[in-house]
Coordinates of C-alpha atoms and ligand atoms in Angstrom, one line a residue:
M168 CA 75.9 76.5 113.1
L169 CA 79.1 74.7 114.6
I170 CA 80.1 76.8 117.7
K171 CA 83.3 75.8 119.2
S172 CA 84.6 76.8 123.2
D173 CA 86.7 74.0 124.3
P174 CA 90.2 75.7 124.8
D175 CA 92.0 72.8 122.8
E176 CA 89.9 73.1 120.0
I177 CA 89.8 77.1 119.5
Q178 CA 93.5 77.6 120.3
S179 CA 94.6 77.8 116.8
F180 CA 92.2 80.7 116.1
L181 CA 93.9 82.7 118.7
T182 CA 97.2 83.3 117.0
D183 CA 98.3 84.0 113.5
A184 CA 101.7 84.2 111.5
S185 CA 102.7 87.2 113.8
H186 CA 102.7 85.0 116.8
M187 CA 101.5 87.6 118.9
L188 CA 100.6 85.9 122.2
E189 CA 97.9 85.9 124.6
G190 CA 95.0 86.0 122.2
H191 CA 91.7 84.7 124.0
A192 CA 87.8 84.4 123.1
D193 CA 84.8 82.9 124.6
E194 CA 84.0 80.8 121.5
V195 CA 84.4 80.3 117.5
V196 CA 81.5 80.6 115.4
F197 CA 81.3 79.2 111.8
P198 CA 78.5 80.3 110.1
E199 CA 77.6 79.3 106.7
S200 CA 76.0 81.9 104.9
A201 CA 75.4 85.5 104.6
E202 CA 72.3 85.4 106.8
E203 CA 73.8 83.6 109.7
V204 CA 76.7 86.1 109.5
A205 CA 74.2 89.1 110.0
E206 CA 72.2 87.5 112.8
I207 CA 75.6 87.0 114.6
L208 CA 76.5 90.3 114.1
K209 CA 73.1 91.7 115.2
T210 CA 73.1 90.0 118.3
A211 CA 76.7 90.7 119.3
T212 CA 76.0 94.6 118.8
S213 CA 73.0 94.3 121.1
T214 CA 74.9 92.5 123.6
Q215 CA 78.3 94.7 122.9
T216 CA 80.1 91.4 122.1
P217 CA 83.7 92.0 120.4
V218 CA 84.0 89.9 117.2
T219 CA 87.1 89.4 115.4
V220 CA 86.8 88.1 112.1
S221 CA 89.1 85.1 111.1
G222 CA 90.3 83.9 107.7
A223 CA 93.2 81.4 107.4
G224 CA 95.4 83.2 110.1
T225 CA 98.3 83.9 107.8
G226 CA 98.3 87.6 108.5
T227 CA 101.3 88.7 109.8
V228 CA 100.2 91.8 112.2
G229 CA 97.6 90.2 114.6
G230 CA 94.6 91.3 112.7
R231 CA 92.6 88.2 113.4
I232 CA 93.8 87.5 117.0
P233 CA 90.8 88.2 119.5
F234 CA 91.6 90.0 123.1
A235 CA 87.6 89.4 124.0
G236 CA 84.2 88.2 122.7
I237 CA 83.9 85.6 120.0
V238 CA 85.9 84.7 116.8
L239 CA 83.7 84.7 113.6
A240 CA 85.6 82.1 111.6
T241 CA 84.8 82.0 107.6
D242 CA 86.2 78.6 107.2
K243 CA 82.7 77.1 106.4
L244 CA 82.0 80.1 103.6
N245 CA 84.0 78.2 101.3
Q246 CA 82.2 77.6 98.1
L247 CA 83.4 78.5 94.6
K248 CA 80.2 79.6 93.1
S249 CA 80.6 80.6 89.4
I250 CA 82.9 81.4 86.6
V251 CA 82.5 83.4 83.2
H252 CA 84.5 83.7 80.3
E253 CA 84.8 87.4 78.8
D254 CA 86.8 88.8 76.0
P255 CA 89.4 89.1 77.1
G256 CA 89.4 87.4 80.8
G257 CA 86.5 86.9 82.9
R258 CA 85.1 87.0 86.2
A259 CA 84.7 84.6 89.2
V260 CA 82.5 84.7 92.4
A261 CA 83.6 82.9 95.5
E262 CA 82.6 83.0 99.1
A263 CA 85.3 84.6 101.6
G264 CA 86.7 81.3 103.0
V265 CA 87.9 79.5 99.5
I266 CA 91.4 78.8 99.9
L267 CA 93.5 81.3 97.6
S268 CA 95.5 78.5 96.0
S269 CA 92.4 76.3 95.2
F270 CA 90.6 79.5 93.7
Q271 CA 93.8 79.9 91.6
R272 CA 94.1 76.6 90.5
F273 CA 90.4 76.7 89.3
V274 CA 90.5 79.9 87.7
E275 CA 93.7 78.5 85.7
S276 CA 92.1 75.5 85.0
E277 CA 89.8 77.6 82.9
G278 CA 92.7 79.3 81.0
L279 CA 92.2 82.5 83.3
L280 CA 94.5 84.0 85.9
Y281 CA 93.6 85.7 89.1
P282 CA 96.7 88.2 89.4
P283 CA 97.0 88.9 93.4
D284 CA 99.6 86.5 94.5
P285 CA 100.6 87.1 98.3
T286 CA 103.6 84.7 98.9
E287 CA 101.7 82.5 101.4
R288 CA 98.6 81.3 99.0
S289 CA 97.2 79.1 102.0
C290 CA 95.4 82.2 102.7
F291 CA 91.7 82.9 102.3
L292 CA 90.4 85.2 99.4
G293 CA 88.5 87.0 102.0
G294 CA 91.5 87.7 103.9
T295 CA 93.3 89.0 100.9
V296 CA 90.2 91.5 100.4
A297 CA 90.3 92.5 103.9
T298 CA 94.0 93.4 103.6
N299 CA 94.3 94.4 100.1
A300 CA 96.9 91.9 99.8
S301 CA 99.8 92.1 97.1
G302 CA 102.7 89.5 96.2
A303 CA 105.3 89.5 93.5
R304 CA 103.0 90.0 90.6
T305 CA 101.7 93.4 91.9
F306 CA 104.7 94.7 90.0
K307 CA 102.5 94.1 86.8
Y308 CA 99.3 93.8 87.8
G309 CA 99.0 96.1 91.0
P310 CA 97.2 94.7 94.3
T311 CA 94.0 92.9 95.2
R312 CA 91.9 96.1 95.0
N313 CA 92.3 96.3 91.3
Y314 CA 90.3 92.9 90.8
V315 CA 87.4 93.1 93.2
Q316 CA 84.1 93.8 91.2
R317 CA 81.4 93.0 93.7
L318 CA 81.5 92.4 97.6
K319 CA 78.5 91.1 99.6
I320 CA 79.3 92.4 103.2
A321 CA 77.3 91.8 106.2
L322 CA 77.6 94.8 108.8
A323 CA 77.3 95.0 112.3
T324 CA 73.7 96.2 112.3
G325 CA 72.8 92.8 111.1
D326 CA 72.3 94.5 107.3
V327 CA 73.7 92.9 104.4
I328 CA 75.0 95.0 101.6
D329 CA 75.6 93.8 97.9
L330 CA 78.0 96.2 96.4
R331 CA 79.0 96.5 92.7
R332 CA 82.3 98.5 91.5
G333 CA 80.4 101.6 89.8
E334 CA 77.3 101.7 91.8
V335 CA 77.9 104.0 95.0
H336 CA 80.4 106.8 95.0
A337 CA 81.4 109.4 97.6
D338 CA 80.5 113.1 96.8
T339 CA 82.6 116.1 96.4
K340 CA 82.4 116.5 99.8
G341 CA 83.7 113.1 100.9
Q342 CA 80.3 111.9 102.4
I343 CA 79.2 108.3 101.0
K344 CA 75.5 107.1 101.3
I345 CA 75.1 103.4 100.6
P346 CA 71.5 101.9 100.3
L347 CA 70.2 99.2 102.5
A348 CA 67.8 96.4 101.7
S349 CA 65.5 97.7 104.3
G350 CA 65.2 101.1 102.4
G351 CA 67.5 103.1 104.6
F352 CA 71.0 104.3 104.1
I353 CA 74.1 104.1 105.8
E354 CA 75.7 107.6 105.7
A355 CA 79.5 108.2 106.4
Q356 CA 82.3 110.9 106.4
L357 CA 85.2 109.8 104.6
P358 CA 88.6 111.0 106.5
S359 CA 90.3 114.0 105.0
Y360 CA 93.9 112.7 104.5
Q361 CA 95.5 111.8 101.1
M362 CA 96.9 108.6 100.1
P363 CA 100.9 108.5 100.1
A364 CA 102.2 108.5 96.6
T365 CA 103.7 105.0 96.9
R366 CA 102.8 102.2 94.5
K367 CA 101.4 99.8 97.3
H368 CA 99.7 101.0 100.4
A369 CA 97.7 99.1 103.0
S370 CA 97.6 101.3 106.3
G371 CA 94.1 102.5 107.4
Y372 CA 91.0 103.3 105.4
Y373 CA 91.5 103.9 101.6
V374 CA 90.3 107.4 100.5
A375 CA 90.1 109.2 97.1
P376 CA 88.1 112.1 95.7
E377 CA 84.7 110.8 94.6
M378 CA 85.8 107.2 95.4
D379 CA 83.9 103.9 94.5
A380 CA 82.2 103.0 98.1
L381 CA 83.6 99.3 97.4
D382 CA 87.0 100.5 97.9
L383 CA 86.3 101.6 101.5
F384 CA 86.3 97.8 102.6
I385 CA 89.2 96.6 100.4
G386 CA 92.2 96.8 103.2
S387 CA 89.8 97.4 106.2
E388 CA 91.0 94.5 108.2
G389 CA 87.6 93.2 109.6
T390 CA 86.7 96.5 111.2
L391 CA 84.0 97.8 108.8
G392 CA 82.1 94.4 107.9
V393 CA 82.4 90.9 107.3
I394 CA 83.3 89.9 103.7
V395 CA 81.1 87.1 102.8
E396 CA 81.2 86.8 98.9
I397 CA 83.5 88.2 96.5
E398 CA 83.2 88.7 92.8
T399 CA 86.8 89.2 91.2
A400 CA 87.8 90.4 87.6
L401 CA 90.0 87.9 85.9
V402 CA 92.9 88.2 83.0
P403 CA 93.8 85.7 80.2
K404 CA 96.2 83.0 81.5
P405 CA 99.7 83.7 79.8
E406 CA 100.8 81.0 77.3
G407 CA 104.1 80.7 79.1
L408 CA 106.1 82.3 81.8
L409 CA 110.0 82.7 81.9
G410 CA 111.2 82.8 85.6
G411 CA 114.6 83.4 86.8
V412 CA 116.8 83.7 89.9
V413 CA 119.9 85.8 89.1
F414 CA 122.8 85.9 91.1
F415 CA 125.1 89.1 91.5
S416 CA 128.7 89.1 93.0
S417 CA 128.4 93.0 93.5
E418 CA 125.4 95.2 94.9
E419 CA 126.1 97.9 92.6
D420 CA 125.5 95.7 89.5
L421 CA 122.5 94.1 91.2
L422 CA 120.9 97.6 91.8
G423 CA 121.8 98.7 88.1
F424 CA 120.0 95.2 86.7
V425 CA 117.1 96.2 89.0
E426 CA 116.7 99.7 87.9
E427 CA 117.2 98.7 84.3
A428 CA 114.9 95.9 84.3
R429 CA 112.2 98.0 86.2
S430 CA 112.2 101.1 84.0
L431 CA 112.1 99.1 80.6
S432 CA 109.2 97.0 81.9
L433 CA 107.5 100.3 83.0
H434 CA 108.1 102.1 80.1
N435 CA 107.3 99.1 77.9
R436 CA 103.9 98.9 79.4
E437 CA 103.0 102.7 79.6
S438 CA 103.7 103.0 76.0
G439 CA 101.0 100.3 75.4
S440 CA 101.2 97.0 77.2
S441 CA 100.7 95.5 74.0
E442 CA 103.8 97.1 73.1
A443 CA 105.5 94.0 74.9
G444 CA 102.8 91.8 73.2
R445 CA 102.5 93.4 69.9
L446 CA 106.1 93.0 70.1
G447 CA 105.6 89.4 70.1
T448 CA 104.9 89.5 66.2
L449 CA 107.3 92.3 65.4
M450 CA 109.9 90.2 67.3
E451 CA 109.2 87.3 65.6
K452 CA 109.7 89.2 62.4
A453 CA 112.6 90.7 63.6
F454 CA 114.4 87.6 64.6
E455 CA 113.5 85.8 61.4
V456 CA 115.7 88.5 59.9
T457 CA 118.2 88.0 62.4
S458 CA 118.7 84.6 61.5
R459 CA 119.2 85.7 57.9
Q460 CA 121.2 88.7 58.2
K461 CA 123.0 90.5 60.9
V462 CA 121.1 93.5 62.4
S463 CA 122.8 96.4 63.7
S464 CA 124.0 96.4 67.4
H465 CA 121.8 99.6 68.0
E466 CA 118.7 97.8 66.5
D467 CA 119.5 94.6 68.6
Q468 CA 119.5 96.9 71.9
D469 CA 116.2 98.2 70.8
H470 CA 114.7 94.8 70.5
I471 CA 116.2 93.8 73.8
N472 CA 114.9 96.8 75.5
S473 CA 111.4 96.5 74.2
S474 CA 111.2 92.8 75.1
I475 CA 111.5 93.4 78.8
D476 CA 108.0 93.4 80.7
A477 CA 108.9 91.9 84.0
R478 CA 105.6 90.8 86.1
A479 CA 107.8 90.3 89.3
L480 CA 111.1 91.7 90.4
E481 CA 112.1 90.4 93.9
Y482 CA 115.2 91.0 95.9
F483 CA 117.3 88.9 98.2
D484 CA 120.1 90.7 100.3
R485 CA 123.4 88.6 100.9
E486 CA 121.9 87.8 104.6
S487 CA 118.9 86.5 103.1
L488 CA 121.0 83.9 100.7
N489 CA 122.9 83.0 103.8
F490 CA 119.6 82.2 105.4
L491 CA 118.6 80.4 102.3
R492 CA 121.7 78.3 102.0
Q493 CA 120.6 76.3 104.8
K494 CA 118.1 74.7 102.9
Y495 CA 119.4 75.2 99.2
E496 CA 123.1 74.3 98.9
T497 CA 123.5 75.7 95.4
V498 CA 123.2 79.2 96.2
P499 CA 126.4 80.4 95.1
L500 CA 128.9 81.1 97.7
D501 CA 130.3 84.4 96.0
A502 CA 126.4 85.8 95.6
L503 CA 126.1 89.0 97.4
G504 CA 122.6 89.3 96.4
A505 CA 119.9 87.9 93.9
I506 CA 117.0 88.8 92.0
F507 CA 113.9 86.7 91.3
F508 CA 112.3 87.8 88.1
E509 CA 109.4 86.7 86.0
Q510 CA 107.8 87.8 82.7
E511 CA 104.8 86.4 80.6
T512 CA 105.6 84.9 77.0
N513 CA 104.0 83.1 74.4
A514 CA 105.2 80.7 71.6
S515 CA 106.5 83.7 69.4
T516 CA 108.1 85.7 72.2
E517 CA 109.6 83.0 74.3
D518 CA 113.1 83.2 72.7
S519 CA 113.3 87.0 72.1
V520 CA 112.4 87.4 75.9
M521 CA 114.9 84.9 77.0
D522 CA 117.7 86.8 75.0
S523 CA 116.8 89.9 76.6
W524 CA 117.0 88.8 80.1
L525 CA 120.5 87.2 79.1
A526 CA 121.6 90.4 77.5
L527 CA 120.4 92.4 80.6
M528 CA 122.4 90.1 82.7
E529 CA 125.5 90.4 80.7
T530 CA 125.4 94.2 80.8
H531 CA 125.1 94.0 84.6
H532 CA 127.8 91.4 85.2
A533 CA 125.4 88.6 86.9
L534 CA 126.5 85.6 87.7
A535 CA 124.9 84.0 84.6
D536 CA 126.4 80.5 85.0
D537 CA 125.5 79.9 88.5
S538 CA 121.9 81.6 87.8
W539 CA 118.6 79.6 87.4
F540 CA 115.8 79.7 84.8
A541 CA 112.7 78.1 84.8
T542 CA 110.4 77.9 81.5
N543 CA 108.1 75.0 82.6
Q544 CA 105.7 74.5 85.2
Q545 CA 107.5 72.3 87.6
D546 CA 110.9 74.4 87.4
Q547 CA 108.5 77.6 88.4
A548 CA 107.1 75.9 91.1
K549 CA 110.5 75.4 92.5
L550 CA 111.6 78.9 91.9
R551 CA 108.5 80.0 93.8
E552 CA 109.2 77.6 96.6
F553 CA 112.6 79.4 96.7
R554 CA 110.9 82.8 97.3
H555 CA 108.3 81.4 99.6
A556 CA 110.8 79.8 101.8
L557 CA 112.5 82.8 103.1
P558 CA 109.4 84.5 104.9
V559 CA 108.6 80.9 106.1
L560 CA 112.4 80.5 107.7
M561 CA 112.0 83.9 109.0
N562 CA 108.7 83.5 110.9
E563 CA 110.1 79.9 112.2
W564 CA 113.2 81.9 113.5
F565 CA 110.9 84.3 115.5
A566 CA 108.9 81.5 116.9
R567 CA 111.8 79.6 118.1
H568 CA 113.5 82.5 119.6
R569 CA 110.3 84.0 121.3
Q570 CA 111.2 87.2 120.5
R571 CA 108.9 89.9 119.1
K572 CA 108.8 90.4 115.3
V573 CA 110.7 93.1 114.2
S574 CA 109.6 92.9 110.4
T575 CA 109.1 95.9 108.3
D576 CA 106.4 96.2 105.5
M577 CA 107.2 100.4 104.5
S578 CA 107.4 101.4 100.7
V579 CA 108.2 104.7 99.8
P580 CA 107.8 106.9 96.6
D581 CA 110.2 106.1 93.5
N582 CA 112.5 108.7 94.2
A583 CA 113.3 108.1 97.7
F584 CA 114.0 104.0 97.4
A585 CA 117.6 104.1 96.5
E586 CA 118.3 106.1 99.6
M587 CA 116.1 104.2 101.9
L588 CA 117.8 100.9 100.8
R589 CA 121.2 102.4 101.7
F590 CA 119.9 103.6 105.0
Y591 CA 118.4 100.1 105.9
Q592 CA 121.8 98.6 105.0
S593 CA 124.1 101.0 106.8
S594 CA 122.0 101.0 110.1
L595 CA 122.0 97.2 110.1
Q596 CA 125.7 96.7 109.2
T597 CA 127.1 99.0 112.2
S598 CA 124.4 97.5 114.5
G599 CA 126.1 94.0 114.8
L600 CA 121.9 92.6 114.6
K601 CA 121.4 89.8 112.7
Y602 CA 119.0 90.6 109.8
T603 CA 117.6 89.9 106.2
I604 CA 116.3 92.3 103.5
F605 CA 114.2 90.8 100.8
G606 CA 111.2 91.4 98.8
H607 CA 109.1 93.4 96.3
I608 CA 111.9 95.7 95.1
G609 CA 110.1 96.4 91.8
D610 CA 107.2 98.3 94.0
N611 CA 110.1 100.0 96.3
H612 CA 109.2 97.8 98.9
V613 CA 111.7 95.5 100.8
H614 CA 110.8 93.9 104.0
V615 CA 113.5 94.2 106.7
N616 CA 113.6 91.5 109.2
I617 CA 115.5 91.7 112.4
L618 CA 116.3 88.8 114.1
P619 CA 117.1 89.5 117.7
R620 CA 118.7 86.8 119.9
D621 CA 117.9 88.2 123.5
D622 CA 115.8 90.8 124.9
H623 CA 118.8 93.6 124.6
E624 CA 118.9 92.9 120.9
G625 CA 115.3 93.1 120.9
A626 CA 115.3 96.5 122.4
K627 CA 117.9 97.5 119.9
A628 CA 116.2 96.3 117.0
R629 CA 112.9 98.3 117.9
E630 CA 115.1 101.4 117.9
I631 CA 116.5 100.9 114.6
Y632 CA 113.0 100.2 113.4
L633 CA 111.8 103.4 114.7
A634 CA 114.4 105.1 113.0
F635 CA 113.4 103.5 109.7
L636 CA 109.7 104.2 110.2
K637 CA 110.6 108.2 111.1
R638 CA 112.6 108.1 107.8
A639 CA 109.9 106.4 105.5
A640 CA 107.2 108.8 107.0
A641 CA 109.5 111.8 106.2
V642 CA 110.0 111.0 102.4
G643 CA 106.1 110.3 102.0
G644 CA 106.1 106.5 102.3
T645 CA 103.7 104.2 104.0
L646 CA 103.8 102.3 107.0
S647 CA 102.3 99.0 105.6
A648 CA 102.4 98.4 101.8
E649 CA 100.6 94.9 102.1
H650 CA 100.3 93.5 105.2
G651 CA 98.2 95.8 106.9
I652 CA 98.3 97.5 110.2
G653 CA 96.4 94.9 112.7
K654 CA 97.3 95.2 116.3
L655 CA 101.1 94.9 115.8
K656 CA 101.9 98.1 114.1
R657 CA 98.6 100.5 115.0
D658 CA 100.9 102.2 117.4
Y659 CA 103.3 103.3 114.6
L660 CA 100.5 104.7 112.5
R661 CA 100.6 107.9 114.5
L662 CA 104.0 108.5 112.7
F663 CA 102.0 108.5 109.4
Y664 CA 98.8 110.2 110.3
S665 CA 97.7 113.0 112.3
E666 CA 95.6 112.6 115.5
E667 CA 92.8 114.2 113.9
S668 CA 93.2 111.5 110.7
L669 CA 92.8 108.8 113.5
R670 CA 89.9 110.2 114.8
Q671 CA 87.9 110.8 111.6
M672 CA 88.8 106.8 110.6
A673 CA 87.2 106.0 114.0
V674 CA 84.2 108.3 113.3
L675 CA 84.2 106.5 109.7
K676 CA 84.1 102.8 111.8
R677 CA 81.4 104.2 114.0
A678 CA 79.1 104.8 111.0
F679 CA 79.4 101.1 109.9
D680 CA 79.7 99.8 113.4
P681 CA 78.2 101.7 115.7
A682 CA 78.6 99.4 118.9
G683 CA 82.1 99.1 117.9
I684 CA 82.3 95.4 117.9
L685 CA 84.0 94.5 115.0
G686 CA 87.9 94.0 114.4
R687 CA 88.5 95.7 118.0
G688 CA 92.1 96.9 118.1
N689 CA 92.8 96.6 114.5
I690 CA 94.3 99.6 112.9
F691 CA 93.7 102.0 116.0
S692 CA 93.4 101.4 119.2
E693 CA 90.1 101.2 121.1
E694 CA 90.4 104.6 122.6
Y695 CA 89.8 106.4 119.6
L696 CA 86.4 104.5 119.6
Ligands
FAD41 C1 105.1 83.3 104.7 C2 104.1 84.5 104.2 C3 104.3 85.3 103.2 C4 103.5 86.4 103.1 N1 103.3 87.1 101.8 C5 102.6 87.9 101.6 C6 103.0 88.7 100.5 O1 103.7 88.6 99.7 N2 101.8 89.7 100.4 C7 100.9 90.1 101.1 O2 100.1 90.8 101.0 N3 100.8 89.3 102.2 C8 101.6 88.4 102.7 N4 101.6 87.4 103.7 C9 100.3 88.1 104.7 C10 99.1 87.2 104.6 O3 99.3 86.0 103.9 C11 97.9 88.1 103.8 O4 98.0 89.2 104.6 C12 96.7 87.4 103.7 O5 95.7 88.2 103.0 C13 96.0 87.4 105.1 O6 94.8 86.3 104.8 P1 94.0 85.4 105.7 O7 93.0 84.8 105.1 O8 95.2 84.4 106.2 O9 93.7 86.5 106.9 P2 93.9 86.4 108.5 O10 95.2 86.5 108.9 O11 93.0 85.4 108.9 O12 93.0 87.9 108.7 C14 93.6 89.2 108.2 C15 92.9 90.0 108.5 O13 91.9 90.4 107.8 C16 90.2 90.3 108.4 N5 89.6 89.1 107.8 C17 89.8 87.9 107.1 N6 88.7 87.4 106.6 C18 87.7 88.7 106.6 C19 86.5 88.7 106.2 N7 86.1 87.5 105.5 N8 85.7 89.6 106.1 C20 86.5 90.8 106.9 N9 87.5 90.7 107.6 C21 88.4 89.5 107.2 C22 91.1 90.0 109.8 O14 90.0 90.0 110.8 C23 92.4 90.1 109.8 O15 92.3 91.5 110.7 C24 102.3 86.6 104.0 C25 102.1 85.9 105.0 C26 103.1 84.8 105.3 C27 102.9 83.9 106.6

């Protein structure tokens, strides 16, 4: 097994996209099998050596940054093991260190789709499970959790468990009993808190009545075990895709457009996803009719409404567009905001879907002539690149100014979002600070990035962030909807969970990791251990 300890060689494992400073470790080990991982963990437990699990290091909250002990890198656990087709969809098995973009390409070459799609695709599959990653497509498909069917996990005790969804559940008192290959059990008590009523959540251990034991490990940020192998569910790959970046010169029009696209998508999905799919055939017939005889405007409106089924609805505020204009000169100068949307299509729906989005744009006075659309893969890649460019530019900015990152990841329940967005905007506009607001507006989840230019502004930015956090907690929101807590946000978790809940999380961790070696400092500080 490869082991590296030369400071120059291990430097890249001591940081991540959070740019937290001063990470340090004695060595980085690169196991190649579950048995090797288990052996490392068993030894570390007996010597009380902290172990930080490392994926690709694209995490934004310092989760893989070590502050003692060793780093366990998953880079060499990189086998794509199998794929099976089912009707519909399929399943795939891959090791934790497989790069997400390779996994997605492989799955798509088989005519299938793995929906979780965090914007940064260079992450590892294991990292996305450990953080319950989401992304733009989560609006339609939900987070990573929804697709994990089985996990092979090495525990700190040196045991390896193979957990399949549906096999082990908590009892009515919240006790989980996981059988071990050695014949014994691990017994753990779930914390007594409830999950917030948000569409996304990645803050602390997942808990639900009589939950599946598998769900405990998804989003546990390297604190309960090392995920070695993953079996995922796959869905059929859509035949076609319509993507667009729609610009608006009025914030009110933009929000009206989002509200309507969002509620139509949710409604059409709830009334049977097939409504939109089934409508493919119905629409085809309807539009044949349209070409022959004009249907009434009322019927037209119904057709438009029932065709909208966005899989992504992403927001860019004016400041985000100003940032992006550095790289994309064609961003219209009079745009005050934009929405990136995607909808899956097939040969029979592509025209009607396009017509429906154009009609929605017209209703809400979008800058139609300046907006961008993509129907082929090449153009879609360009739109994705536009979406990806913003967080990358932000991260570069933070690194350049050597300021602590002030970047939010909260989401709030449906009824609180409009007010929350107004609160973000009014607080920032009066602050004089540089900022951007962008992200997953379909899921009531936008990222606010405050860009302090010096320490004074840094302190002001953190004050404003604290006010945002308190407001999010007051309306029943979550601290992190997708990036996790890591080390950067753990102190804020107290605003969302009681002391007792944090202690219960620590007790749960101890059941799986008696010496407290794994992911030290992630989610809660070491004092709770
Ligand atoms: C530009 C940019 C855009 C992003 N956009 C999104 C987005 O849209 N949605 C989103 O969800 N995230 C996003 N992220 C965050 C990041 O990509 C995700 O959190 C990703 O899931 C992290 O994967 P990784 O392999 O890089 O993990 P790392 O950063 O290496 O680790 C993340 C955490 O998981 C733990 N971990 C890693 N592998 C394992 C394992 N095998 N077993 C146990 N624990 C493990 C680590 O200890 C750490 O706590 C973005 C990041 C960047 C830089």
